[in-house]
CSV table of C-alpha atoms in Angstrom, one decimal:
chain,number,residue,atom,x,y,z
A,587,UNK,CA,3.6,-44.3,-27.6
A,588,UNK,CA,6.9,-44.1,-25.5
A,589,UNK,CA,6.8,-40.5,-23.7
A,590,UNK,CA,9.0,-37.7,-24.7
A,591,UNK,CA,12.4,-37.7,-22.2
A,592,UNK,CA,12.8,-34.5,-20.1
A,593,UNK,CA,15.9,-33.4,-18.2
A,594,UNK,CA,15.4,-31.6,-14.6
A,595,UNK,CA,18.6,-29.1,-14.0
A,596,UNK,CA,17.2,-28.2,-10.4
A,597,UNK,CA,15.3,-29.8,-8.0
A,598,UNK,CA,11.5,-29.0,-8.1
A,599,UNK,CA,8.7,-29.2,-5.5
A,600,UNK,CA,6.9,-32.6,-5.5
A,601,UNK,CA,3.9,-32.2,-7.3
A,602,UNK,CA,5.3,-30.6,-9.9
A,603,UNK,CA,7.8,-33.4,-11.0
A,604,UNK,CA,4.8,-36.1,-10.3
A,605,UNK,CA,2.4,-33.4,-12.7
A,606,UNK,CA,5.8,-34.3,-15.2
A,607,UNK,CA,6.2,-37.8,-14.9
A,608,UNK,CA,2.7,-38.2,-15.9
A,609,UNK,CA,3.0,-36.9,-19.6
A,610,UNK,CA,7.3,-37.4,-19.4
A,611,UNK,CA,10.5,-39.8,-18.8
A,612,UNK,CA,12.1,-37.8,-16.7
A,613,UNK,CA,15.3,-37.2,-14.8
A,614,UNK,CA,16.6,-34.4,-12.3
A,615,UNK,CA,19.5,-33.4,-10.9
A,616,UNK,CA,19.6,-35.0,-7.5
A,617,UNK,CA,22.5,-32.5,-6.2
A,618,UNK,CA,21.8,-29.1,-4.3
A,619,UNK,CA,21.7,-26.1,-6.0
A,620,UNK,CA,21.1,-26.8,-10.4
A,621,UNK,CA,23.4,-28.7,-12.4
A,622,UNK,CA,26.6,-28.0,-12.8
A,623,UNK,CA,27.5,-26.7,-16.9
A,624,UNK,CA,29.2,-30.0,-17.8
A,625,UNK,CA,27.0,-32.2,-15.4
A,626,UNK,CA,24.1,-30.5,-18.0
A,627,UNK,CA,25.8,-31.1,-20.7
A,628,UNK,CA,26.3,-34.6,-20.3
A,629,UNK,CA,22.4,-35.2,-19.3
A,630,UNK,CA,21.3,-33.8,-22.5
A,631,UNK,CA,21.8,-36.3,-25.3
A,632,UNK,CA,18.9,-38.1,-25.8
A,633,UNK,CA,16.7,-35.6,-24.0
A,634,UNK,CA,13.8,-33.8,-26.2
A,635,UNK,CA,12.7,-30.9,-23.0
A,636,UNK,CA,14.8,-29.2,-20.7
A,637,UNK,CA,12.8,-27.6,-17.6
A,638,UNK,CA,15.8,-25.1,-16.1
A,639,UNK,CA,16.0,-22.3,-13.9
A,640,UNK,CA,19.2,-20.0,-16.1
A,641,UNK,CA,22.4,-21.0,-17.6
A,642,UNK,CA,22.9,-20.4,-21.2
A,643,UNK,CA,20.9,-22.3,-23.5
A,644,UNK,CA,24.0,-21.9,-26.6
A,645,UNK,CA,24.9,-23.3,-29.3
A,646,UNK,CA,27.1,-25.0,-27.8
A,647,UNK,CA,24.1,-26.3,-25.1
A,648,UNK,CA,22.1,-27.4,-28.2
A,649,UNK,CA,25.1,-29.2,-30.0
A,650,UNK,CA,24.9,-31.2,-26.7
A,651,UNK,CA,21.4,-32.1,-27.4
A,652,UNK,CA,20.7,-33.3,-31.0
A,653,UNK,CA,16.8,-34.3,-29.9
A,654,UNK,CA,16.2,-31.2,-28.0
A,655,UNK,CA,12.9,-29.9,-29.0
A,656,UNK,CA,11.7,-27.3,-25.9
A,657,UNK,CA,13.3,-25.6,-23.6
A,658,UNK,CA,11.0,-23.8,-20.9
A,659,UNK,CA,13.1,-22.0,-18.1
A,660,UNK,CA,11.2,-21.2,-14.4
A,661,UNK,CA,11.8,-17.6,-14.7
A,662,UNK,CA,10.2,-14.4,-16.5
A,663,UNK,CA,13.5,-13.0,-17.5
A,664,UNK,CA,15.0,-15.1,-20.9
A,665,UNK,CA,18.4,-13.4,-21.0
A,666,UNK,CA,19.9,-16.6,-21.1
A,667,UNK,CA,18.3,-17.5,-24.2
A,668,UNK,CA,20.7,-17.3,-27.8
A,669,UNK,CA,17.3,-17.2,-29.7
A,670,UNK,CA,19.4,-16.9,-32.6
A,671,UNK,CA,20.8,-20.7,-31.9
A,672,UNK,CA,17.3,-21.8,-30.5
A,673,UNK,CA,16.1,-20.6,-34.1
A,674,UNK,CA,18.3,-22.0,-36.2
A,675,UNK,CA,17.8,-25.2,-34.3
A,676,UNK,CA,13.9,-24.7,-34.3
A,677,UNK,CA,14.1,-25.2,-30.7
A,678,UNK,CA,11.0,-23.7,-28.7
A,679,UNK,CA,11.8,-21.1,-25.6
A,680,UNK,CA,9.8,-20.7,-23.0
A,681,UNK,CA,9.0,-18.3,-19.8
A,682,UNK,CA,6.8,-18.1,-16.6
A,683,UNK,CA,5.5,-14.3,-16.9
A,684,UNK,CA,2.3,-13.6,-14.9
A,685,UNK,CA,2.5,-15.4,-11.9
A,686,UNK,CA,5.4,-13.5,-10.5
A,687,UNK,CA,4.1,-10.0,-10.8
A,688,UNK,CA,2.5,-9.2,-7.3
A,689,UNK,CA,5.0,-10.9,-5.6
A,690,UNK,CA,8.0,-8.7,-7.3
A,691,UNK,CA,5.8,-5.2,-7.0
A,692,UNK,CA,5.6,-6.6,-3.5
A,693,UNK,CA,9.6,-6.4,-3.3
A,694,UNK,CA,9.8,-3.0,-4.8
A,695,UNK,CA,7.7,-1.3,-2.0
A,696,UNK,CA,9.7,-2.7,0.6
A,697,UNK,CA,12.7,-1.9,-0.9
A,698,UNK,CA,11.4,1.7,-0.8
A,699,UNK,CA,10.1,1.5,2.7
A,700,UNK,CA,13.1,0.3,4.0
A,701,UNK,CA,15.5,2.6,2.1
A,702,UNK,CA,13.5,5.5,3.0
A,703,UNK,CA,12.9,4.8,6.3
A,704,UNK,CA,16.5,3.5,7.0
A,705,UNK,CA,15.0,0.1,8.0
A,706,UNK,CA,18.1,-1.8,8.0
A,707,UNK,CA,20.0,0.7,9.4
A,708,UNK,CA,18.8,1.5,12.2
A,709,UNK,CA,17.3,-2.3,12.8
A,710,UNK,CA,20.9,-2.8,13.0
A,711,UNK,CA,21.5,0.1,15.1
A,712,UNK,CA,19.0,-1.4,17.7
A,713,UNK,CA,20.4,-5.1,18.3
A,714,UNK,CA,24.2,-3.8,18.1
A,715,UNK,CA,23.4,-2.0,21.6
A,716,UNK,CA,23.6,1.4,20.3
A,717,UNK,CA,20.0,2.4,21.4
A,718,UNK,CA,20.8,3.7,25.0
A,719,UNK,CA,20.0,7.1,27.0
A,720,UNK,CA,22.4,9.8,27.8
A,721,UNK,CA,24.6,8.9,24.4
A,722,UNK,CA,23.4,12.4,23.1
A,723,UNK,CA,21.2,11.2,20.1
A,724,UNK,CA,18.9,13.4,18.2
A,725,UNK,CA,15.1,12.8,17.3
A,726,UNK,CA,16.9,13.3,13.5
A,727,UNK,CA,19.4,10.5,13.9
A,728,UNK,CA,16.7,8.3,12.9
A,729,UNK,CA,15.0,10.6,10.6
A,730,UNK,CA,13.9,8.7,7.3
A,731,UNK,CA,11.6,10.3,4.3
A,732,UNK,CA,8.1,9.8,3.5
A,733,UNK,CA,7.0,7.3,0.7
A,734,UNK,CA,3.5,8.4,1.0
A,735,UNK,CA,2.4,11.3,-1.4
A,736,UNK,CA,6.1,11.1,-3.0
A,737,UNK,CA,7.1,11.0,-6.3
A,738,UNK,CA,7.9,7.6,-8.2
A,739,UNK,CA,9.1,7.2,-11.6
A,740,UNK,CA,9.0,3.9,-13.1
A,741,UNK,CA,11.2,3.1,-16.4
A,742,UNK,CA,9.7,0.2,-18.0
A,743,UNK,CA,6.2,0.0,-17.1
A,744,UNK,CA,5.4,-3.5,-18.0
A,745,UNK,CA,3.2,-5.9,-16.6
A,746,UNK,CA,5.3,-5.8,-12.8
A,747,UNK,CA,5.6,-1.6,-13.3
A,748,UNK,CA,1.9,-1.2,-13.7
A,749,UNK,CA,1.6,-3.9,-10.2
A,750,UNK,CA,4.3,-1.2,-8.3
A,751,UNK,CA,2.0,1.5,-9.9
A,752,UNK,CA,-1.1,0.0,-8.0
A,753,UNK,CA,0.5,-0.1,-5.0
A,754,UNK,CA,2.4,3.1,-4.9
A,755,UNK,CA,-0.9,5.3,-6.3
A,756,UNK,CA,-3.5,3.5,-4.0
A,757,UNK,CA,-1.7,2.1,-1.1
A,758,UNK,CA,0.4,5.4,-0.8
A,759,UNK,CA,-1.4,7.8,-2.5
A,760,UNK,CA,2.0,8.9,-4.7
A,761,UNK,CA,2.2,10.9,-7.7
A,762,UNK,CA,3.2,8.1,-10.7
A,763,UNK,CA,5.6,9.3,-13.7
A,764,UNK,CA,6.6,6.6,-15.9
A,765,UNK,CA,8.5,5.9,-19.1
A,766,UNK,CA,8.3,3.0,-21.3
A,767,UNK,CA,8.7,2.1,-25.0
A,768,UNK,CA,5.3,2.7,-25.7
A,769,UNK,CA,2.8,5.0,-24.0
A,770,UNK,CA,0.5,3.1,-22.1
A,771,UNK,CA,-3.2,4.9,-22.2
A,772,UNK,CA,-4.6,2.3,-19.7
A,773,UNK,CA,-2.4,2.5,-17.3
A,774,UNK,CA,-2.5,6.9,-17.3
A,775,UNK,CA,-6.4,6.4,-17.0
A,776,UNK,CA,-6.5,4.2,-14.0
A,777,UNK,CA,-3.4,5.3,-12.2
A,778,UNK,CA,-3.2,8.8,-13.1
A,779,UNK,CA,0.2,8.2,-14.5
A,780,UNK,CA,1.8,11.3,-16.5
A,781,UNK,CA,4.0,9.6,-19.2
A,782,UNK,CA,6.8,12.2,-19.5
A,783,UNK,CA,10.8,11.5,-20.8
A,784,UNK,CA,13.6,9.9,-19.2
A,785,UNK,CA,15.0,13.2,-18.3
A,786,UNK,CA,12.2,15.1,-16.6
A,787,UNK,CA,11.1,11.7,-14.6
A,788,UNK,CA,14.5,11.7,-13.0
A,789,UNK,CA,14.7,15.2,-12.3
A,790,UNK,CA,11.4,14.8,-10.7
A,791,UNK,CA,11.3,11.5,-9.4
A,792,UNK,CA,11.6,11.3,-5.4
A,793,UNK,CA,12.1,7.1,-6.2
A,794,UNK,CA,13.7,6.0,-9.4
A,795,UNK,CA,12.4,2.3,-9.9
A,796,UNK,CA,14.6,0.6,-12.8
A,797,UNK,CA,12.2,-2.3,-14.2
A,798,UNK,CA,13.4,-2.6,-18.0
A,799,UNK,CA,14.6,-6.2,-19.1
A,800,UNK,CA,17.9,-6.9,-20.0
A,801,UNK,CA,18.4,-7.2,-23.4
A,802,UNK,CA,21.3,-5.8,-25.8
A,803,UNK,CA,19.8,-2.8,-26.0
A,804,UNK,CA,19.3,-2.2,-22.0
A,805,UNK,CA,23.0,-3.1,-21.3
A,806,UNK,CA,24.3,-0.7,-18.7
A,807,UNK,CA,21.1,1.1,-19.5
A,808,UNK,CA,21.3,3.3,-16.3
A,809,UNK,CA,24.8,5.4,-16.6
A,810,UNK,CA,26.4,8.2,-15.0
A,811,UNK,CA,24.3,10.5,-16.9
A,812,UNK,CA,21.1,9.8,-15.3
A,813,UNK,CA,22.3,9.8,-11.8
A,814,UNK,CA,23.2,13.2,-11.8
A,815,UNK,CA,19.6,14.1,-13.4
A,816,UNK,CA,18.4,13.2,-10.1
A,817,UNK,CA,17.5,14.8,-6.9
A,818,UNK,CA,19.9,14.9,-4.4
A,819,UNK,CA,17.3,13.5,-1.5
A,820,UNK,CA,16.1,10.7,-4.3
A,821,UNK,CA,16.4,6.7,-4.2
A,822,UNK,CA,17.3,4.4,-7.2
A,823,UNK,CA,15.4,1.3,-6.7
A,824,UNK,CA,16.3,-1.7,-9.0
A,825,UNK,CA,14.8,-5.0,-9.1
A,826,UNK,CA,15.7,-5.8,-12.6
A,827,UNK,CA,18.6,-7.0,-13.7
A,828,UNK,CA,22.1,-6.0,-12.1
A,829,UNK,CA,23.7,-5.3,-16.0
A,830,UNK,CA,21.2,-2.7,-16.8
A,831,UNK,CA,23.1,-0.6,-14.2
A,832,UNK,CA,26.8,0.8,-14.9
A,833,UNK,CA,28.0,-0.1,-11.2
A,834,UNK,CA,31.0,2.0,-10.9
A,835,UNK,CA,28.6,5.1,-11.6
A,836,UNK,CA,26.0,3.9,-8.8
A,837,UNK,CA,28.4,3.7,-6.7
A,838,UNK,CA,30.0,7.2,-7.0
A,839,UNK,CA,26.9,8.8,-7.1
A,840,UNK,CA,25.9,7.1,-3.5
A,841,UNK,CA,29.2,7.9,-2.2
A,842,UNK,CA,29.7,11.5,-3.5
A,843,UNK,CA,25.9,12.4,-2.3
A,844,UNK,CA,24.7,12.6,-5.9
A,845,UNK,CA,21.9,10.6,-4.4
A,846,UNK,CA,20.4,9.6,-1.3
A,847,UNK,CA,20.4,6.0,-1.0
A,848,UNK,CA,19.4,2.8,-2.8
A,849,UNK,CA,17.5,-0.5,-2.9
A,850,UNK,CA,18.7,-3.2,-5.1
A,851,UNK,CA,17.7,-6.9,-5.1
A,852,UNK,CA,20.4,-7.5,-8.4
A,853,UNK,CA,23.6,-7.0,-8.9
A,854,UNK,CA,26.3,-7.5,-11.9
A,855,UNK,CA,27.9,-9.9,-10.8
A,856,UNK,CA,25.9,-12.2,-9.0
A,857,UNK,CA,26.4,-12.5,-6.1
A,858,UNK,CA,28.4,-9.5,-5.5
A,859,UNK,CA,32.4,-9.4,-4.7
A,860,UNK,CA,32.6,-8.7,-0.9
A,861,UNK,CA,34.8,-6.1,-1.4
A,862,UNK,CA,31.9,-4.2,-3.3
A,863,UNK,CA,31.4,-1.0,-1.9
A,864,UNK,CA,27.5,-1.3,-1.5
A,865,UNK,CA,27.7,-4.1,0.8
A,866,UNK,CA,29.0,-1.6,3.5
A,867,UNK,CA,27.1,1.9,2.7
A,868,UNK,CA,24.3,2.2,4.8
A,869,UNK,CA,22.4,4.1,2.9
A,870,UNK,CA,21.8,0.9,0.5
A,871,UNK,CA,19.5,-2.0,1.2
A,872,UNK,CA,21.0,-4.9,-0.6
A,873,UNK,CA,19.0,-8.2,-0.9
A,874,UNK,CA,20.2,-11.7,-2.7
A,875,UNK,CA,18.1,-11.2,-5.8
A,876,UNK,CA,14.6,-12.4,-4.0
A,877,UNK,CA,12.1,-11.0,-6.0
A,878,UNK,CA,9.8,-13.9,-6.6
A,879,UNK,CA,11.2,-15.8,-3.9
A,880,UNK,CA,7.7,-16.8,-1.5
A,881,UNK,CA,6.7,-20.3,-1.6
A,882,UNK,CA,3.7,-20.5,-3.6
A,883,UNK,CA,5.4,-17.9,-6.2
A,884,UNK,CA,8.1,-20.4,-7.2
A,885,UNK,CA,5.8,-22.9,-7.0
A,886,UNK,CA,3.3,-21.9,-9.6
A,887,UNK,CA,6.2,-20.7,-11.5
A,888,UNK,CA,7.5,-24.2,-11.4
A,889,UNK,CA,4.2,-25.8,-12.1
A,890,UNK,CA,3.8,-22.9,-15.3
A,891,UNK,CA,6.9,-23.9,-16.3
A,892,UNK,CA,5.9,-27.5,-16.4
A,893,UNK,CA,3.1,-27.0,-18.3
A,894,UNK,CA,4.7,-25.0,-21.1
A,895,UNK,CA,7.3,-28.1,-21.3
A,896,UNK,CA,4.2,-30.6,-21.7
A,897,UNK,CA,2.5,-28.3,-24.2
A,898,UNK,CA,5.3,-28.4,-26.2
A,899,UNK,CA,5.9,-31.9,-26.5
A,900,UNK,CA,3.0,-33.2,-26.6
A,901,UNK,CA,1.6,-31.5,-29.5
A,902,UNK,CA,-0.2,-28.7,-27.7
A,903,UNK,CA,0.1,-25.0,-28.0
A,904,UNK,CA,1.9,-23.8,-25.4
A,905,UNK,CA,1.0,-20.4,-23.6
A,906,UNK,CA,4.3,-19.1,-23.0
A,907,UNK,CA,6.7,-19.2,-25.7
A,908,UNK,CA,9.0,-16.4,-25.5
A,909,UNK,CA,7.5,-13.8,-28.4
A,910,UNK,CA,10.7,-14.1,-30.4
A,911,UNK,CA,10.7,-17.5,-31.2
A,912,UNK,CA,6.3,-17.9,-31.4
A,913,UNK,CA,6.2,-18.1,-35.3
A,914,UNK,CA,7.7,-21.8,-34.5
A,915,UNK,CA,4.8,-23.3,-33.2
A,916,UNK,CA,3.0,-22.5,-36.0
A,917,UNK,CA,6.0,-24.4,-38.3
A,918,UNK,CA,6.2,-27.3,-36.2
């Protein structure tokens, strides 16, 4: 029986493409970076599974690829997904959730710590030579605030919320609001979490941590509105997705003292203009959308990834089918 054909768009780590070529035909881009949109395109004709990192999988993608059958994308977010084409088409969808959630809660509490503390900042201040005796500096030049027994609010307490929850109310000892779709009892048992409204969590909140997915409905989620809720000594943290943020608004309230600083690892665009005014406030820690990015992270994301695709063409079931399009495993 002649194995299913798979397209690579990016270049993976060794044992993940030989795990592949076991079960697949495969081919991958050979070029740095992923595939270009019309190099992909023209890869995709006779191709039945598509291993990918983003891009849009579209209809006009999937016009491109009359045998396509699975797509499975090395990433927890599926934004990039038209599940209404991938339906229509009854082509599977699938994600890497799970493995990436330590790693990412990681993130978030060094964003905090160094926004807080003014880690870049005053790193920066160090090797530029400004350090020196007799310049009359203050002890609070270099004051920062306490993370420990702060407040954090997280919107979106998912699985990577309750992981920043762990580490904020154990390592840290912080008080934990939270917000979420759905109240999460769990979650308020083991980490004393008070589930309370958008509204009072900002007004309370000593860290803001923004952690919903984008979807239509979380579009420029995060508006003007909600940064003036907030304290005037507070941090918005977001490791999300740079669209669920209206911009403009961050950036007035950061530079009209509406709030005190920022970490962000995402941004809308990607990568940001460099004209954008929070590449040069200080009071923002900006970082080039790393939130899974450790080695063995992306490598068992890559290896999950390549599992789902095998799963799904070989006749198997599959773990991670994105929940919207799950009903087609059962119709295939």
């Amino acid at each position: 029986m002649a194995k299913p054909k798979v397209y690579i768009s990016k270049q993976i780590p060794a044992p993940v493409l030989s795990y592949l070529e076991e079960h697949c035909e495969c081919r991958m881009w050979d070029g740095s970076g992923g595939a270009s949109r019309q190099g992909l395109l023209a890869e995709l004709g006779d191709v039945e599974g598509l291993l990918t990192t983003g891009g849009p999988i579209d209809a006009e993608l999937l016009q491109h690829a009359p045998k396509l059958r699975a797509v499975s994308s090395i990433s927890v977010g599926y934004n990039h997904f038209d599940l209404d084409a991938m339906r229509t088409r009854g082509v599977l969808g699938m994600h890497t959730p799970y493995v990436l959630d330590d790693t990412v809660a990681d993130l978030v509490l060094a964003l905090m710590l160094a926004s807080a503390r003014r880690v870049p900042e005053l790193d920066a201040f160090v090797k530029e030579g400004r350090w020196q005796r007799g310049r009359g500096l203050k002890e609070e030049d270099f004051f920062g605030m306490d993370v420990h027994h702060a407040t954090i609010g997280i919107i979106g307490m998912g699985r990577i919320g309750e992981a920043i929850a762990k580490r904020a109310v154990h390592g840290f000892d912080m008080e934990l609001l939270y917000y979420n779709r759905t109240r999460k009892p769990e979650a308020e048992e083991r980490f004393g979490a008070q589930y309370v409204t958008v509204e009072e969590l900002l007004r309370r909140s000593d860290f803001v941590v923004l952690m919903t997915p984008l979807t239509a409905e979380t579009k420029l989620y995060f508006r003007k509105e909600h940064f003036e809720l907030m304290k005037p000594t507070a941090f918005f943290i977001n490791a999300s997705r740079g669209q669920t943020v209206d911009e403009a608004a961050l950036i007035e309230a950061l530079h009209s003292g509406r709030i005190r600083g920022a970490g962000l690892d995402v941004f809308d665009p990607e990568p940001p203009q460099p004209d954008n005014p929070l590449l040069s406030m200080p009071n923002v820690v900006t970082l080039p959308h790393i939130g899974s990015a450790t080695e063995k992270t992306r490598f068992d994301m890559a290896m999950l990834a390549a599992r789902n695709l095998v799963e799904a063409l070989t006749g198997g079931r599959p773990p991670h089918v994105v929940k919207e399009l799950a009903d087609l495993v059962e119709s295939r």
